[in-house]
Amino acid sequence: MHAWWPRPGGWQTLQFDHGLWEDGHLSALVGWTGTPACVADVSDSDIALVTGLGTNGQRWQAWLNLDKAAALLAEEPEDLDDMGLWAGTPEFDEAVRRKRAELRADVPADAEGARLWAAAAGVPVEAEQSRVEELLCSRETFAEDLFSALLDELGFPQAIQPSPEP
């Protein structure tokens, strides 16, 4: 586990190594701390599934880097023997297009869920719905950067970066 730069107000962001986090841990964390919590399950820095949970049990999820997520989540044909032969075909492109449209259709509800979660966490949410939606649809090289940008956009205090040593 690695700590990212802390955020004022007691907010902490941690990075766990692969395979150490399970979905049930989020409920346990919220129960233990008595505060809302959020986790980003990042895959190879390409995509992330962000899940937030409030103390009232209200849950929200959103994908980061939708285009890459759509390619990963596209429905594969049942008779597929070799993924390498399918990727890049017109059928693959169509499956990705359908999945991308499905994921984008969820963005307004995902953004609203994120805003409600942040408000329940006691953060003065000033983020406009459209700005959060734009961020959820954006592309970044690293999903971790998108996750930090999402927390910033939702109004969490900016992370405190240590001063460089002289």
mmCIF file of C-alpha atoms in Angstrom:
data_model
loop_
_atom_site.group_PDB
_atom_site.id
_atom_site.type_symbol
_atom_site.label_atom_id
_atom_site.label_comp_id
_atom_site.label_asym_id
_atom_site.label_seq_id
_atom_site.Cartn_x
_atom_site.Cartn_y
_atom_site.Cartn_z
ATOM 1 C CA MET A 1 0.000 0.000 0.000
ATOM 2 C CA HIS A 2 1.272 3.464 -0.875
ATOM 3 C CA ALA A 3 -0.056 6.789 0.419
ATOM 4 C CA TRP A 4 -0.668 9.551 -2.115
ATOM 5 C CA TRP A 5 -0.291 13.154 -1.055
ATOM 6 C CA PRO A 6 -2.774 13.939 1.723
ATOM 7 C CA ARG A 7 -5.656 16.339 1.294
ATOM 8 C CA PRO A 8 -6.538 18.879 3.992
ATOM 9 C CA GLY A 9 -9.421 18.026 6.287
ATOM 10 C CA GLY A 10 -8.204 14.512 7.018
ATOM 11 C CA TRP A 11 -8.818 13.153 3.515
ATOM 12 C CA GLN A 12 -6.358 10.493 2.494
ATOM 13 C CA THR A 13 -5.811 8.699 -0.806
ATOM 14 C CA LEU A 14 -4.155 5.286 -0.713
ATOM 15 C CA GLN A 15 -2.941 3.034 -3.506
ATOM 16 C CA PHE A 16 -3.134 -0.718 -2.982
ATOM 17 C CA ASP A 17 -1.228 -3.296 -4.963
ATOM 18 C CA HIS A 18 -3.168 -5.484 -7.366
ATOM 19 C CA GLY A 19 -5.486 -8.003 -5.795
ATOM 20 C CA LEU A 20 -5.554 -6.508 -2.304
ATOM 21 C CA TRP A 21 -8.884 -4.665 -2.612
ATOM 22 C CA GLU A 22 -12.274 -6.341 -2.800
ATOM 23 C CA ASP A 23 -15.670 -4.720 -3.225
ATOM 24 C CA GLY A 24 -16.785 -5.661 0.299
ATOM 25 C CA HIS A 25 -13.901 -3.651 1.753
ATOM 26 C CA LEU A 26 -15.623 -0.407 0.754
ATOM 27 C CA SER A 27 -18.615 -1.126 2.999
ATOM 28 C CA ALA A 28 -16.270 -2.111 5.807
ATOM 29 C CA LEU A 29 -14.258 1.098 5.368
ATOM 30 C CA VAL A 30 -17.379 3.280 5.461
ATOM 31 C CA GLY A 31 -18.599 1.419 8.551
ATOM 32 C CA TRP A 32 -15.237 1.701 10.296
ATOM 33 C CA THR A 33 -14.670 5.399 9.559
ATOM 34 C CA GLY A 34 -18.287 6.536 9.698
ATOM 35 C CA THR A 35 -17.623 8.645 6.612
ATOM 36 C CA PRO A 36 -18.270 8.228 2.891
ATOM 37 C CA ALA A 37 -15.459 6.597 0.935
ATOM 38 C CA CYS A 38 -14.526 6.103 -2.681
ATOM 39 C CA VAL A 39 -12.323 3.594 -4.496
ATOM 40 C CA ALA A 40 -10.958 3.555 -8.028
ATOM 41 C CA ASP A 41 -10.193 0.067 -9.310
ATOM 42 C CA VAL A 42 -7.504 0.879 -11.873
ATOM 43 C CA SER A 43 -6.477 -1.528 -14.621
ATOM 44 C CA ASP A 44 -2.975 -1.006 -16.054
ATOM 45 C CA SER A 45 -3.417 2.773 -15.627
ATOM 46 C CA ASP A 46 -5.697 2.641 -18.699
ATOM 47 C CA ILE A 47 -9.169 2.546 -17.141
ATOM 48 C CA ALA A 48 -10.741 2.776 -13.715
ATOM 49 C CA LEU A 49 -14.093 1.842 -12.242
ATOM 50 C CA VAL A 50 -14.773 4.388 -9.517
ATOM 51 C CA THR A 51 -17.208 3.405 -6.770
ATOM 52 C CA GLY A 52 -18.381 5.730 -4.021
ATOM 53 C CA LEU A 53 -20.386 4.706 -0.975
ATOM 54 C CA GLY A 54 -22.104 6.977 1.506
ATOM 55 C CA THR A 55 -22.891 6.305 5.139
ATOM 56 C CA ASN A 56 -26.544 5.882 4.130
ATOM 57 C CA GLY A 57 -25.620 3.019 1.790
ATOM 58 C CA GLN A 58 -26.087 5.133 -1.350
ATOM 59 C CA ARG A 59 -23.649 3.851 -3.975
ATOM 60 C CA TRP A 60 -22.513 5.260 -7.313
ATOM 61 C CA GLN A 61 -20.106 4.087 -9.997
ATOM 62 C CA ALA A 62 -18.454 5.601 -13.035
ATOM 63 C CA TRP A 63 -15.868 4.468 -15.567
ATOM 64 C CA LEU A 64 -12.849 6.633 -16.331
ATOM 65 C CA ASN A 65 -11.370 6.600 -19.861
ATOM 66 C CA LEU A 66 -14.632 5.464 -21.458
ATOM 67 C CA ASP A 67 -13.191 4.692 -24.879
ATOM 68 C CA LYS A 68 -10.662 2.263 -23.459
ATOM 69 C CA ALA A 69 -13.261 0.828 -21.087
ATOM 70 C CA ALA A 70 -15.633 0.250 -24.022
ATOM 71 C CA ALA A 71 -12.947 -1.710 -25.880
ATOM 72 C CA LEU A 72 -12.340 -3.866 -22.828
ATOM 73 C CA LEU A 73 -16.017 -4.372 -21.963
ATOM 74 C CA ALA A 74 -17.370 -4.901 -25.490
ATOM 75 C CA GLU A 75 -19.411 -8.076 -25.763
ATOM 76 C CA GLU A 76 -17.369 -10.815 -27.377
ATOM 77 C CA PRO A 77 -18.886 -13.373 -29.731
ATOM 78 C CA GLU A 78 -19.570 -16.702 -28.025
ATOM 79 C CA ASP A 79 -17.564 -18.633 -30.623
ATOM 80 C CA LEU A 80 -14.468 -16.434 -30.253
ATOM 81 C CA ASP A 81 -11.294 -18.516 -30.161
ATOM 82 C CA ASP A 82 -8.649 -15.817 -30.563
ATOM 83 C CA MET A 83 -9.174 -12.301 -29.236
ATOM 84 C CA GLY A 84 -6.313 -11.075 -31.406
ATOM 85 C CA LEU A 85 -8.192 -12.036 -34.564
ATOM 86 C CA TRP A 86 -11.362 -10.241 -33.438
ATOM 87 C CA ALA A 87 -9.813 -6.934 -32.347
ATOM 88 C CA GLY A 88 -9.796 -4.435 -35.195
ATOM 89 C CA THR A 89 -12.497 -6.179 -37.226
ATOM 90 C CA PRO A 90 -15.652 -4.296 -38.241
ATOM 91 C CA GLU A 91 -17.607 -6.504 -35.821
ATOM 92 C CA PHE A 92 -15.271 -5.555 -32.972
ATOM 93 C CA ASP A 93 -15.529 -1.861 -33.869
ATOM 94 C CA GLU A 94 -19.325 -2.116 -33.829
ATOM 95 C CA ALA A 95 -19.334 -3.904 -30.461
ATOM 96 C CA VAL A 96 -17.072 -1.181 -29.036
ATOM 97 C CA ARG A 97 -19.306 1.546 -30.497
ATOM 98 C CA ARG A 98 -22.379 -0.023 -28.835
ATOM 99 C CA LYS A 99 -20.606 -0.362 -25.487
ATOM 100 C CA ARG A 100 -19.282 3.212 -25.682
ATOM 101 C CA ALA A 101 -22.814 4.507 -26.336
ATOM 102 C CA GLU A 102 -24.099 2.470 -23.391
ATOM 103 C CA LEU A 103 -21.390 3.832 -21.072
ATOM 104 C CA ARG A 104 -21.913 7.424 -22.260
ATOM 105 C CA ALA A 105 -25.664 7.130 -21.654
ATOM 106 C CA ASP A 106 -24.860 6.424 -17.987
ATOM 107 C CA VAL A 107 -22.609 9.487 -17.592
ATOM 108 C CA PRO A 108 -25.283 12.003 -16.443
ATOM 109 C CA ALA A 109 -26.483 9.672 -13.680
ATOM 110 C CA ASP A 110 -22.883 8.786 -12.775
ATOM 111 C CA ALA A 111 -21.971 12.482 -12.491
ATOM 112 C CA GLU A 112 -25.023 13.223 -10.353
ATOM 113 C CA GLY A 113 -24.200 10.260 -8.109
ATOM 114 C CA ALA A 114 -20.653 11.560 -7.671
ATOM 115 C CA ARG A 115 -21.904 15.042 -6.793
ATOM 116 C CA LEU A 116 -24.417 13.690 -4.262
ATOM 117 C CA TRP A 117 -21.742 11.471 -2.718
ATOM 118 C CA ALA A 118 -19.331 14.405 -2.347
ATOM 119 C CA ALA A 119 -22.064 16.519 -0.733
ATOM 120 C CA ALA A 120 -22.811 13.666 1.694
ATOM 121 C CA ALA A 121 -19.079 13.588 2.488
ATOM 122 C CA GLY A 122 -19.374 17.199 3.639
ATOM 123 C CA VAL A 123 -17.572 18.698 0.688
ATOM 124 C CA PRO A 124 -19.079 21.974 -0.531
ATOM 125 C CA VAL A 125 -19.814 20.774 -4.052
ATOM 126 C CA GLU A 126 -19.376 23.614 -6.471
ATOM 127 C CA ALA A 127 -18.796 21.400 -9.478
ATOM 128 C CA GLU A 128 -21.304 21.857 -12.229
ATOM 129 C CA GLN A 129 -22.999 18.720 -13.492
ATOM 130 C CA SER A 130 -21.755 19.409 -17.024
ATOM 131 C CA ARG A 131 -18.137 19.752 -15.860
ATOM 132 C CA VAL A 132 -18.240 16.420 -14.011
ATOM 133 C CA GLU A 133 -19.806 14.787 -17.076
ATOM 134 C CA GLU A 134 -17.070 16.277 -19.262
ATOM 135 C CA LEU A 135 -14.409 14.882 -16.939
ATOM 136 C CA LEU A 136 -16.037 11.433 -16.937
ATOM 137 C CA CYS A 137 -15.937 11.455 -20.750
ATOM 138 C CA SER A 138 -12.389 12.765 -21.024
ATOM 139 C CA ARG A 139 -9.272 10.823 -21.974
ATOM 140 C CA GLU A 140 -6.020 10.778 -20.073
ATOM 141 C CA THR A 141 -2.948 8.657 -20.428
ATOM 142 C CA PHE A 142 -3.266 7.611 -16.793
ATOM 143 C CA ALA A 143 -6.596 6.778 -15.157
ATOM 144 C CA GLU A 144 -5.019 7.695 -11.813
ATOM 145 C CA ASP A 145 -4.736 11.295 -13.035
ATOM 146 C CA LEU A 146 -8.410 11.277 -13.990
ATOM 147 C CA PHE A 147 -9.329 9.994 -10.532
ATOM 148 C CA SER A 148 -7.381 12.829 -8.860
ATOM 149 C CA ALA A 149 -8.979 15.333 -11.237
ATOM 150 C CA LEU A 150 -12.436 13.952 -10.370
ATOM 151 C CA LEU A 151 -11.804 14.409 -6.645
ATOM 152 C CA ASP A 152 -10.544 17.940 -7.314
ATOM 153 C CA GLU A 153 -13.554 18.752 -9.483
ATOM 154 C CA LEU A 154 -15.956 17.444 -6.842
ATOM 155 C CA GLY A 155 -14.519 20.010 -4.432
ATOM 156 C CA PHE A 156 -12.214 17.968 -2.255
ATOM 157 C CA PRO A 157 -9.276 20.023 -0.976
ATOM 158 C CA GLN A 158 -6.262 19.978 -3.262
ATOM 159 C CA ALA A 159 -3.631 17.399 -2.363
ATOM 160 C CA ILE A 160 -0.662 18.815 -0.512
ATOM 161 C CA GLN A 161 2.533 18.087 -2.401
ATOM 162 C CA PRO A 162 5.684 18.118 -0.325
ATOM 163 C CA SER A 163 8.123 20.941 -0.985
ATOM 164 C CA PRO A 164 11.228 19.886 -2.869
ATOM 165 C CA GLU A 165 14.230 19.553 -0.604
ATOM 166 C CA PRO A 166 16.983 22.134 -1.181
#
